[in-house]
Amino acid sequence: MSATSQSPDGDGGPRIAAPDGGAAPAPPRRWPTPALAATLAGCAFGVIALATSCHPAAAAAGVLGVVAALVAPRLCARRRGSACKLTLAERPQEPAARTLDDDLAAVFRRAPSALLVLDASGRVDRANHAAELLFGAEHGALIGRPFELLASPADDALGGVLRGQRLDGAELWVQVGVMDVRDGGAFRALVGVHDVTALHAEARRLADARAAAAAADRAKSELLATMSHEIRNPLNGILGMSHLLLEEELPRDQRDLVKHVQGSARSLVGVLDDVLQFARLASGHVELEQVPFDPLEVVEEVLILHHEAADRKQLRLVVVADAGVHRGLVGDVTRVRQVVHNLVSNAVKFTWSGHVRVVLETRVVALRTVALTVRVEDTGVGVPEAQREAIFERFSRGAGSGATPVEGTGLGLSISRDIARLMGGDVVVAGGECGYGAAFSFTAQLFTASGTVPGIAPALPAGRVLVAVPAEVERAQIAGFLASHGAEVVAVATADEAAAVVARVAAGEEAPFALVVGDRELPGVAWMPLLVGAGGGERPAPLILQCRLTEHVGAEILEALHGWPLVRKPLRLSRLAYYARAALGGRSEAPLFPSVRTARPRPVTERFSGRVLVAEDNPTNQKVAFVMLEKLGCTVEVAGDGREALELLDGGAFDLVLMDCQMPHVDGYDVAREVRTWGGRFETLPIIAVTANALAGDRERAEAAGMNDYLTKPITRDALAAALKRWLPAETQRAAG
């Protein structure tokens, strides 16, 4: 008869016969091996994943493994009435020969991650199957091998990765995690090894790509700096010498030749500036300034720059703005001016007859935020529908249907659009097909200047204004502007219409006019009788008369003006508002404006008292600076390089230094830094940096070297005089002749 019997519960569990013949309970057994193995495997896998993972997802998996392994048995034990709630007697019996060490050893051998146990000397004491596969070793071949032969630090490793080596000599990259463990009475190290060869190769590829991009960016910057320096230096000589020539008494034909030379040089400067600006925008090295400005004045200044080119074509340049335009904005005025300049330049270039009109608008979009719109309309060749996006591509020079090719880089519109988008706006084009003109709109999001209220302009005093201008675009410009400011405007296009209006005033049918705005192009008009009639017959009405840029005005017209202004086109609306307010507000017998009947005053120049050192290595630029400074009243000495500049500064007393930044032997930056270390008067000696680079960061670099001011080649006399005025005492006097 068997010594065992069936369990009374009928579960088929084994029973051991008691000495008295009864069924004695089996001796207490340890926790079932599968559960223990699962717990240990989960913990080991989680620890290894945490120690060796190089990716957040793997680390998370490690945490979950540890938690699941530790929590699962407890959750299982809490399930009441389930199969997990077993008594010791009800649990399956296993062979008593297996121990806890056996289970841990099984987990170690079967773990999916490469595991090594190192002894105190750093040699491999145990290695699991995954480690043998990783290092290409036969079973037992890793035992006794120093770990540093399997994985060691490398200079070209990224992110704490070690360079590993398989037994067959193949290279791999690994990450390791180390944990101290006690084995009997000795401490050992449990090392988890994770193969990251593919990840390291990708990281190396990305690092190499970043390094190559940085090197290319540095090379591009160096090329641009060299190009700017090599081109601007001779341009400085050409523009400087031509400017000095134009100050001399030259025959008319020679003066025209010099002006052509100067114009060509300025065109080349414009091309260079376009290329540099394109490079800055492409690299993202653009920071927008935030300074207060008047958008109407900016637009008017741009039109004045182009009035000569427009006058040669007999084009009318007008700006349209009403009283609702906000005059106090905050933004990057330099780049706003650049975009408007590009658009007006293109309009004048592609328009052969008619006009170029710039419409200025502002719209409040949020608290202290204004949307600025500058729309440049022309009557030129237009832009075909199919080309309206292509013209904004870089180096595109679309000229319209049948138009001849034009000069330029083809970067202007691309740069303008990039700048506008940096300001939260855009540049778009509309208009008919070729021959019907085009309209380019520039928009930008700007802030309002503190203390200003958007859309509110002071109204003009009450009074009637007669606008007698033949050109429709100019008549609408003036009449619309004055009417938006509250004036009662009557606009006429011919002398006959003006005479009819004056007749109605004389007959008492209409009130007299407080102001007349006229145009020299109005044919057949007798200005003095017109003014007397417009004023009601007692005294002539004030006259604001506009004329073409190159037009000669005779004595009759000057007499009719009676001290009121003769305005050269293009008409500045900001000046018109000033004149109109003065006229409508009443005037005394004395003219409010200087009489244009007097001789034209000689230009006012400033002379400066001071001894100036010019540090410049280019002989032509030395001559330009020397002559300009002498004409401005300075005593000048010249140093040909940085070493000579240091010697002259050490041996003489100078009031100012004009320092070229790029010189052989010792450049201007090093000279400035050295001079500032001398102490005493050299700590406050004004040093003006002069550079031909004109790249982003040049001004800051000059300031960091201890220089006080900054000029970019080519240098004009006006720019030089403005810089001297900031640092030297000036004596104002009339220019000779």
XYZ file of C-alpha atoms in Angstrom, residues 12-679:
668
model
C -5.369 15.558 -5.555
C -2.552 17.013 -3.461
C -0.092 14.503 -1.958
C -0.337 13.439 1.670
C 2.310 11.678 3.780
C 1.085 8.879 6.038
C 1.406 9.535 9.765
C 2.868 6.934 12.108
C -0.571 6.328 13.555
C -1.911 5.605 10.134
C -3.455 9.060 9.717
C -2.560 11.525 7.015
C 0.094 13.900 8.386
C 0.581 17.317 6.710
C 3.580 17.676 4.473
C 6.521 19.671 5.868
C 6.517 23.469 5.058
C 7.792 24.174 1.566
C 9.414 27.412 0.225
C 7.619 29.847 -2.192
C 6.930 28.233 -5.572
C 9.881 28.564 -7.882
C 8.007 30.012 -10.933
C 6.709 32.991 -8.931
C 10.093 33.646 -7.409
C 11.770 33.357 -10.773
C 9.280 35.760 -12.332
C 9.806 38.261 -9.518
C 13.586 38.071 -9.727
C 13.534 38.168 -13.515
C 11.328 41.248 -13.512
C 13.518 43.005 -10.968
C 16.712 42.084 -12.769
C 15.398 43.075 -16.149
C 14.070 46.376 -14.750
C 17.316 47.209 -12.966
C 19.394 46.390 -16.017
C 17.080 48.441 -18.262
C 17.303 51.368 -15.868
C 21.066 51.127 -15.609
C 21.842 50.621 -19.258
C 19.067 52.350 -21.180
C 19.972 55.247 -23.478
C 16.394 56.009 -24.441
C 13.535 57.304 -22.237
C 11.182 54.566 -23.450
C 13.629 51.858 -22.376
C 14.059 53.471 -18.964
C 10.281 53.571 -18.548
C 10.094 49.891 -19.425
C 12.675 49.200 -16.726
C 10.634 51.024 -14.098
C 7.509 49.116 -15.125
C 9.401 45.830 -14.930
C 10.505 46.447 -11.351
C 7.082 47.657 -10.250
C 5.259 44.776 -11.911
C 7.595 42.202 -10.439
C 7.242 43.542 -6.914
C 3.544 44.394 -6.934
C 2.076 41.453 -8.865
C 2.458 38.843 -6.062
C 0.859 41.237 -3.558
C -2.074 41.977 -5.843
C -2.465 38.289 -6.457
C -2.495 37.532 -2.729
C -5.258 40.094 -2.141
C -7.722 38.498 -4.569
C -10.157 36.802 -2.232
C -11.569 33.443 -3.277
C -9.243 33.209 -6.197
C -6.855 30.475 -7.077
C -4.035 32.688 -5.827
C -5.196 32.373 -2.199
C -3.625 29.008 -1.447
C -2.548 27.391 1.758
C 0.915 25.966 2.008
C -0.539 22.511 1.845
C -2.478 23.339 -1.314
C 0.502 24.692 -3.277
C 2.094 22.408 -5.862
C 5.101 20.572 -4.637
C 8.447 20.842 -6.447
C 11.637 18.964 -6.101
C 13.405 20.055 -2.931
C 16.775 20.050 -4.687
C 16.344 23.592 -6.238
C 17.624 26.539 -4.175
C 17.326 30.311 -4.303
C 20.812 30.541 -5.751
C 19.739 28.165 -8.504
C 16.850 30.432 -9.412
C 19.022 33.562 -9.433
C 21.573 31.830 -11.568
C 18.848 30.848 -14.038
C 17.639 34.433 -14.229
C 21.222 35.640 -14.789
C 21.857 33.104 -17.559
C 18.572 33.698 -19.389
C 18.349 37.522 -19.087
C 17.946 39.146 -22.530
C 20.506 41.826 -21.695
C 24.223 41.191 -21.578
C 25.268 40.739 -17.934
C 28.737 40.327 -16.466
C 29.921 39.818 -12.908
C 33.351 41.275 -12.221
C 35.600 40.353 -9.338
C 37.552 42.834 -7.232
C 40.342 43.006 -9.839
C 37.928 43.932 -12.645
C 38.062 40.570 -14.383
C 35.033 38.721 -15.621
C 33.886 36.124 -13.094
C 30.608 35.221 -14.754
C 28.989 36.037 -18.103
C 25.524 35.225 -19.344
C 24.617 33.940 -22.766
C 23.616 37.427 -24.067
C 27.047 38.792 -23.096
C 28.792 35.959 -24.923
C 26.729 36.683 -28.034
C 27.472 40.422 -27.785
C 31.221 39.961 -27.586
C 31.347 36.998 -29.981
C 32.692 34.560 -27.385
C 32.330 30.829 -26.956
C 30.828 29.595 -23.718
C 33.243 30.381 -20.885
C 35.652 32.342 -23.098
C 34.996 35.635 -21.285
C 35.856 34.265 -17.823
C 39.022 35.835 -16.425
C 39.267 38.479 -19.138
C 39.807 42.099 -17.889
C 36.711 44.198 -18.561
C 38.844 47.056 -19.907
C 39.734 44.821 -22.863
C 36.036 44.438 -23.642
C 34.952 48.105 -23.195
C 36.971 51.235 -22.456
C 36.638 55.036 -22.775
C 37.453 56.639 -26.140
C 38.283 60.249 -27.068
C 35.844 60.257 -29.974
C 32.985 58.709 -27.984
C 29.744 60.659 -27.615
C 27.601 60.958 -24.503
C 29.452 58.624 -22.113
C 29.558 55.743 -24.579
C 32.433 53.216 -24.335
C 34.268 51.657 -27.248
C 33.809 47.891 -27.122
C 35.724 45.140 -28.891
C 34.507 41.683 -29.774
C 36.856 38.730 -29.456
C 37.046 38.563 -33.236
C 38.387 42.157 -33.288
C 35.210 43.867 -34.498
C 34.449 47.242 -32.925
C 31.182 48.168 -31.252
C 29.896 50.953 -28.993
C 28.236 50.169 -25.681
C 26.673 51.789 -22.669
C 27.106 50.129 -19.288
C 25.335 50.177 -15.934
C 27.103 48.993 -12.792
C 25.644 47.766 -9.472
C 27.524 46.482 -6.436
C 26.387 43.019 -5.231
C 27.486 40.799 -2.328
C 28.503 37.268 -3.202
C 29.039 35.416 0.039
C 31.337 37.699 1.969
C 32.872 39.421 -1.053
C 31.664 42.436 -3.006
C 31.418 42.119 -6.736
C 30.163 44.295 -9.559
C 27.146 43.369 -11.692
C 27.604 45.058 -15.067
C 24.867 45.427 -17.665
C 26.104 46.074 -21.212
C 23.873 47.554 -23.905
C 24.838 47.674 -27.571
C 24.382 51.248 -28.938
C 26.502 50.913 -32.075
C 23.694 52.018 -34.414
C 22.687 54.918 -32.170
C 26.287 56.058 -31.829
C 26.763 55.980 -35.599
C 23.663 58.153 -36.073
C 24.817 60.545 -33.337
C 28.227 60.732 -34.998
C 26.611 61.468 -38.357
C 24.551 64.278 -36.865
C 27.548 65.708 -35.017
C 29.619 65.650 -38.203
C 26.783 67.341 -40.096
C 26.540 70.073 -37.450
C 30.290 70.594 -37.546
C 30.262 70.781 -41.347
C 27.394 73.284 -41.280
C 29.207 75.424 -38.718
C 32.389 75.295 -40.786
C 30.451 76.268 -43.915
C 28.817 79.140 -42.027
C 32.225 80.357 -40.838
C 33.635 80.080 -44.338
C 30.680 82.023 -45.755
C 31.090 84.735 -43.138
C 34.796 84.992 -43.874
C 34.092 85.178 -47.607
C 31.511 87.916 -47.110
C 33.860 89.859 -44.860
C 36.679 89.568 -47.379
C 34.422 90.499 -50.285
C 32.995 93.482 -48.423
C 36.459 94.690 -47.439
C 37.990 94.256 -50.875
C 35.092 95.994 -52.670
C 34.318 98.758 -50.197
C 37.907 99.951 -49.962
C 38.205 100.983 -53.639
C 34.597 102.223 -53.588
C 35.502 104.483 -50.698
C 38.268 105.954 -52.836
C 36.005 106.409 -55.879
C 33.143 108.021 -53.978
C 35.419 110.092 -51.787
C 37.468 111.474 -54.665
C 34.387 112.159 -56.797
C 32.793 114.012 -53.896
C 35.900 116.139 -53.471
C 35.943 116.836 -57.219
C 32.329 118.014 -57.172
C 33.246 120.564 -54.533
C 35.630 122.203 -56.994
C 34.719 124.595 -59.817
C 34.353 122.259 -62.799
C 33.010 122.835 -66.317
C 29.483 121.524 -66.731
C 30.476 118.589 -68.950
C 33.193 117.480 -66.527
C 30.815 117.802 -63.581
C 28.338 115.555 -65.406
C 31.061 112.962 -65.986
C 32.016 112.962 -62.309
C 28.358 112.579 -61.329
C 28.076 109.545 -63.607
C 31.127 108.009 -61.923
C 29.634 108.703 -58.515
C 26.264 107.264 -59.515
C 27.852 104.065 -60.811
C 29.835 103.645 -57.602
C 26.710 104.101 -55.518
C 24.930 101.461 -57.607
C 27.756 99.045 -56.841
C 27.425 99.832 -53.137
C 23.726 99.007 -53.425
C 24.491 95.640 -55.034
C 26.988 94.841 -52.292
C 24.513 95.799 -49.578
C 21.877 93.539 -51.164
C 24.240 90.563 -51.144
C 25.232 91.139 -47.520
C 21.630 91.590 -46.443
C 20.660 88.395 -48.261
C 23.401 86.513 -46.417
C 22.254 87.851 -43.036
C 18.642 86.865 -43.671
C 19.617 83.423 -44.982
C 21.680 82.717 -41.854
C 19.005 84.029 -39.488
C 21.415 86.569 -37.958
C 18.921 89.445 -37.991
C 17.692 91.315 -34.942
C 14.987 93.949 -35.272
C 15.524 97.294 -33.562
C 12.723 99.026 -31.696
C 12.971 102.797 -32.090
C 10.257 105.468 -32.466
C 9.701 106.968 -35.931
C 7.202 108.806 -38.117
C 6.175 106.601 -41.084
C 5.121 109.612 -43.179
C 8.550 111.211 -42.839
C 10.234 107.902 -43.708
C 8.206 107.590 -46.931
C 8.835 111.222 -47.870
C 12.580 110.836 -47.325
C 12.595 107.826 -49.639
C 10.743 109.769 -52.360
C 13.270 112.599 -52.104
C 16.078 110.084 -52.744
C 14.388 109.055 -56.003
C 13.158 112.450 -57.199
C 16.099 113.035 -59.553
C 15.566 109.722 -61.359
C 11.826 110.374 -61.534
C 12.325 113.951 -62.744
C 14.509 112.760 -65.619
C 11.570 110.629 -66.785
C 9.073 113.394 -65.926
C 7.341 111.048 -63.503
C 5.201 112.407 -60.708
C 6.095 111.102 -57.252
C 3.346 111.532 -54.673
C 2.587 110.214 -51.209
C -1.028 109.835 -50.119
C -1.868 109.910 -46.421
C -4.863 111.220 -44.535
C -5.309 112.490 -40.999
C -5.997 108.957 -39.743
C -2.404 107.818 -40.300
C -0.706 107.240 -36.968
C 2.515 109.260 -36.953
C 4.188 107.779 -33.859
C 5.276 104.147 -34.340
C 7.975 101.963 -32.798
C 9.909 99.434 -34.880
C 12.998 98.853 -36.999
C 12.914 102.103 -38.960
C 16.060 101.213 -40.916
C 14.487 98.095 -42.366
C 11.133 99.776 -42.935
C 12.980 102.417 -44.944
C 14.896 99.695 -46.815
C 11.717 97.909 -47.926
C 10.011 101.141 -49.019
C 13.197 102.176 -50.834
C 13.316 98.874 -52.745
C 9.676 99.119 -53.796
C 9.894 102.774 -54.886
C 13.173 102.118 -56.712
C 11.580 99.295 -58.703
C 8.524 101.423 -59.468
C 10.641 104.277 -60.842
C 12.842 101.842 -62.750
C 9.943 100.112 -64.539
C 7.768 103.182 -65.149
C 8.447 105.211 -68.304
C 5.635 107.746 -68.014
C 2.864 108.694 -65.626
C 3.337 108.539 -61.885
C 4.450 106.566 -58.836
C 2.095 106.934 -55.898
C 2.804 105.731 -52.367
C -0.294 105.231 -50.220
C 0.298 105.139 -46.460
C -2.244 103.577 -44.107
C -2.320 102.435 -40.477
C -4.885 100.311 -38.673
C -5.133 99.547 -34.954
C -5.184 95.766 -34.436
C -4.663 95.530 -30.663
C -3.697 97.580 -27.655
C -0.598 99.573 -28.697
C -0.239 97.484 -31.876
C -0.715 98.989 -35.340
C -0.717 97.359 -38.773
C 1.266 99.549 -41.158
C 0.551 99.307 -44.900
C 2.666 101.023 -47.548
C 1.256 100.484 -51.049
C 3.440 101.547 -53.986
C 1.377 102.019 -57.173
C 2.816 102.833 -60.588
C 1.756 103.218 -64.207
C 4.644 101.148 -65.518
C 5.008 97.824 -67.296
C 3.104 95.846 -64.666
C 3.594 92.250 -63.598
C 1.900 89.357 -65.429
C -0.233 87.075 -63.279
C 2.086 84.141 -63.931
C 5.127 86.012 -62.601
C 3.690 87.503 -59.424
C 5.257 84.894 -57.169
C 8.339 84.191 -59.266
C 9.572 87.783 -58.924
C 10.035 87.209 -55.188
C 12.466 84.358 -55.795
C 16.097 85.110 -55.161
C 18.097 86.359 -58.124
C 14.912 86.748 -60.162
C 14.883 89.844 -62.398
C 11.537 89.748 -64.151
C 11.159 92.770 -66.416
C 7.613 92.393 -67.695
C 6.445 91.814 -71.227
C 8.648 93.389 -73.849
C 10.763 95.270 -71.316
C 14.486 95.429 -71.606
C 16.613 93.714 -68.938
C 17.471 95.863 -65.945
C 20.472 96.069 -63.694
C 20.482 94.674 -60.174
C 20.992 91.431 -58.302
C 17.379 90.279 -58.302
C 17.522 90.171 -54.495
C 15.578 93.325 -53.645
C 12.067 91.872 -53.588
C 13.189 88.647 -51.920
C 14.945 90.608 -49.182
C 11.965 92.931 -48.798
C 9.565 90.018 -48.321
C 11.879 88.347 -45.788
C 12.145 91.571 -43.771
C 8.388 92.132 -43.884
C 7.726 88.616 -42.627
C 10.172 89.157 -39.780
C 7.943 92.099 -38.812
C 4.773 90.009 -38.911
C 3.715 91.225 -42.359
C 4.395 90.498 -46.017
C 5.058 91.996 -49.452
C 2.535 91.132 -52.180
C 1.872 92.412 -55.678
C -1.360 93.122 -57.513
C -2.309 94.896 -60.708
C -3.182 94.270 -64.331
C -1.201 92.671 -67.085
C 1.930 94.276 -68.511
C 1.408 97.875 -69.518
C -1.265 98.621 -66.922
C 0.899 99.171 -63.867
C 1.409 97.299 -60.631
C 0.756 97.796 -56.916
C 3.158 96.389 -54.327
C 1.878 96.312 -50.739
C 4.213 96.141 -47.754
C 2.641 95.332 -44.381
C 4.175 95.141 -40.918
C 3.014 94.819 -37.316
C 4.450 97.688 -35.245
C 3.912 99.259 -31.851
C 2.672 102.726 -31.007
C 5.042 105.163 -29.355
C 4.281 105.973 -25.737
C 2.140 109.040 -25.230
C 0.532 108.878 -28.694
C -3.033 108.052 -29.688
C -3.543 106.112 -32.953
C -5.530 107.801 -35.720
C -5.855 111.270 -34.228
C -4.245 114.326 -35.886
C -4.843 117.984 -35.047
C -7.367 119.627 -37.364
C -6.492 122.685 -39.438
C -8.026 126.041 -38.502
C -11.274 126.814 -40.289
C -10.845 128.273 -43.762
C -11.272 127.578 -47.449
C -8.397 126.325 -49.594
C -8.202 126.576 -53.379
C -6.096 123.801 -54.936
C -5.127 124.722 -58.512
C -3.072 121.777 -59.781
C -3.333 120.349 -63.326
C -2.163 116.755 -62.678
C -4.981 114.624 -61.320
C -2.778 112.451 -59.087
C -1.177 115.492 -57.430
C -4.468 117.389 -57.163
C -6.123 114.423 -55.452
C -3.120 114.038 -53.143
C -3.215 117.644 -51.898
C -7.002 118.034 -51.779
C -7.501 114.712 -49.975
C -4.817 115.461 -47.391
C -6.140 118.936 -46.543
C -9.758 117.761 -46.481
C -8.907 114.920 -44.083
C -7.493 117.561 -41.726
C -10.726 119.533 -41.723
C -10.128 122.147 -44.439
C -12.836 123.118 -46.914
C -11.172 122.394 -50.263
C -12.086 123.456 -53.798
C -9.937 121.741 -56.442
C -9.521 122.940 -60.061
C -7.456 121.583 -62.932
C -7.180 124.561 -65.326
C -6.727 128.320 -65.285
C -10.254 128.765 -66.621
C -11.734 126.768 -63.769
C -9.707 128.824 -61.285
C -10.921 132.064 -62.875
C -14.535 130.905 -62.643
C -14.133 130.161 -58.934
C -12.554 133.583 -58.329
C -15.423 135.241 -60.216
C -17.934 133.611 -57.897
C -15.958 134.887 -54.922
C -15.964 138.430 -56.391
C -19.730 138.217 -56.951
C -20.264 137.247 -53.332
C -21.573 133.795 -54.265
C -18.755 132.057 -52.394
C -16.608 132.920 -49.399
C -13.008 134.085 -49.963
C -10.135 131.619 -49.731
C -7.655 131.696 -46.865
C -5.005 129.784 -48.858
C -4.171 128.867 -52.454
C -2.058 125.813 -53.287
C -0.825 126.104 -56.860
C 1.417 124.437 -59.385
C 3.817 126.098 -61.807
C 2.617 123.676 -64.482
C -0.838 125.239 -64.512
C -0.832 126.971 -67.934
C -2.251 130.398 -68.719
C -2.695 131.588 -65.146
C -1.840 135.082 -63.859
C -0.979 134.341 -60.270
C -1.179 137.826 -58.753
C -4.726 138.617 -59.979
C -5.787 135.102 -59.047
C -4.514 135.494 -55.501
C -6.108 138.908 -55.062
C -9.446 137.623 -56.335
C -9.258 134.463 -54.249
C -8.594 136.518 -51.133
C -11.719 138.606 -51.639
C -10.151 141.648 -53.321
C -8.591 143.303 -50.271
C -5.247 141.560 -50.202
C -3.848 138.491 -51.942
C -4.421 135.092 -50.425
C -1.292 133.268 -49.254
C 0.178 130.991 -51.944
C 2.013 127.698 -51.558
C 3.465 126.990 -54.979
C 5.038 123.713 -56.043
C 7.368 123.362 -59.028
C 9.541 120.741 -60.656
C 12.942 120.024 -59.235
C 14.984 121.652 -62.029
C 12.553 124.437 -62.962
C 13.729 128.051 -62.978
C 11.316 130.450 -61.257
C 11.107 134.034 -62.526
C 10.686 137.314 -60.667
C 6.931 137.461 -61.318
C 6.369 134.237 -59.442
C 8.609 135.295 -56.592
C 6.619 138.532 -56.291
C 3.349 136.599 -56.176
C 4.669 134.375 -53.398
C 5.213 137.435 -51.182
C 7.385 135.481 -48.784
C 5.374 132.249 -48.852
C 7.175 129.041 -49.721
C 8.131 127.740 -53.131
C 8.058 123.971 -52.723
C 10.080 121.654 -54.934
C 8.471 118.373 -55.878
C 7.883 115.812 -54.558
C 5.632 117.661 -52.129
C 6.082 116.699 -48.491
C 2.689 116.435 -46.820
C 4.216 117.038 -43.398
C 5.468 120.440 -44.648
C 2.169 121.168 -46.376
C 0.298 120.691 -43.100
C 2.692 123.103 -41.389
C 2.328 125.774 -44.072
C -1.449 125.384 -44.245
C -1.831 125.629 -40.471
C 0.227 128.831 -40.428
C -1.784 130.364 -43.302
C -5.227 129.402 -42.037
C -4.385 130.534 -38.552
C -3.704 134.106 -39.744
C -0.450 135.898 -40.408
C 1.006 139.265 -39.665
C 2.323 141.726 -42.230
C 5.779 140.178 -41.840
C 6.197 136.924 -43.762
C 6.113 133.778 -41.642
C 8.736 132.179 -43.896
C 12.052 133.501 -45.192
C 11.573 135.367 -48.480
C 12.723 133.392 -51.501
C 13.413 136.715 -53.293
C 16.650 137.083 -51.372
C 19.835 135.562 -52.696
C 20.117 131.860 -52.001
C 22.248 131.453 -48.874
C 25.511 129.645 -49.197
C 25.527 126.166 -47.672
C 26.446 126.019 -44.029
C 29.372 123.808 -43.111
C 31.014 123.069 -39.789
C 34.674 123.289 -38.993
C 36.202 121.440 -36.097
C 39.103 122.250 -33.878
C 41.267 119.246 -33.201
C 44.295 117.140 -34.083
C 43.239 113.884 -35.725
C 45.266 110.728 -36.348
C 44.145 108.706 -39.394
C 45.199 105.039 -39.125
C 44.669 103.627 -42.643
C 46.783 101.320 -44.801
C 45.178 102.084 -48.195
C 46.914 105.098 -49.844
C 43.787 106.269 -51.708
C 41.660 106.138 -48.592
C 44.411 107.949 -46.694
C 44.150 110.773 -49.210
C 40.334 110.875 -49.039
C 40.296 111.029 -45.241
C 43.125 113.581 -45.147
C 41.442 116.009 -47.552
C 37.974 115.617 -45.994
C 39.313 116.254 -42.501
C 41.362 119.247 -43.630
C 38.297 120.773 -45.306
C 36.474 120.283 -42.009
C 39.170 122.283 -40.217
C 41.169 119.495 -38.550
C 44.940 119.087 -38.311
C 45.705 115.620 -39.666
C 48.486 113.035 -39.377
C 48.456 109.659 -41.092
C 49.683 106.236 -39.900
C 50.087 103.489 -42.486
C 49.472 100.535 -40.151
C 48.742 99.613 -36.550
C 52.348 99.687 -35.365
C 52.913 103.181 -36.700
C 49.625 104.290 -35.129
C 50.798 103.073 -31.703
C 54.129 104.894 -32.124
C 52.444 108.175 -33.106
C 49.910 107.933 -30.281
C 52.657 107.262 -27.775
C 54.683 110.264 -28.946
C 52.001 112.887 -29.660
C 48.850 114.470 -28.330
C 45.767 113.766 -30.475
C 42.160 114.782 -29.915
C 40.647 111.961 -31.987
C 41.643 108.810 -33.896
C 40.036 107.631 -37.142
C 40.905 103.930 -36.912
C 40.686 101.480 -39.818
C 39.813 98.110 -38.311
C 41.615 95.931 -40.903
C 45.320 96.778 -41.127
C 48.463 94.651 -41.505
C 50.754 93.767 -38.612
C 48.441 95.115 -35.895
C 44.775 95.666 -36.717
C 42.613 98.475 -35.409
C 40.950 96.356 -32.724
C 44.300 95.439 -31.146
C 45.495 99.048 -31.362
C 42.406 100.251 -29.503
C 42.734 97.575 -26.823
C 46.400 98.418 -26.315
C 45.779 102.166 -26.120
C 43.084 101.738 -23.470
C 45.586 99.969 -21.203
C 47.871 103.021 -21.151
C 45.552 104.839 -18.766
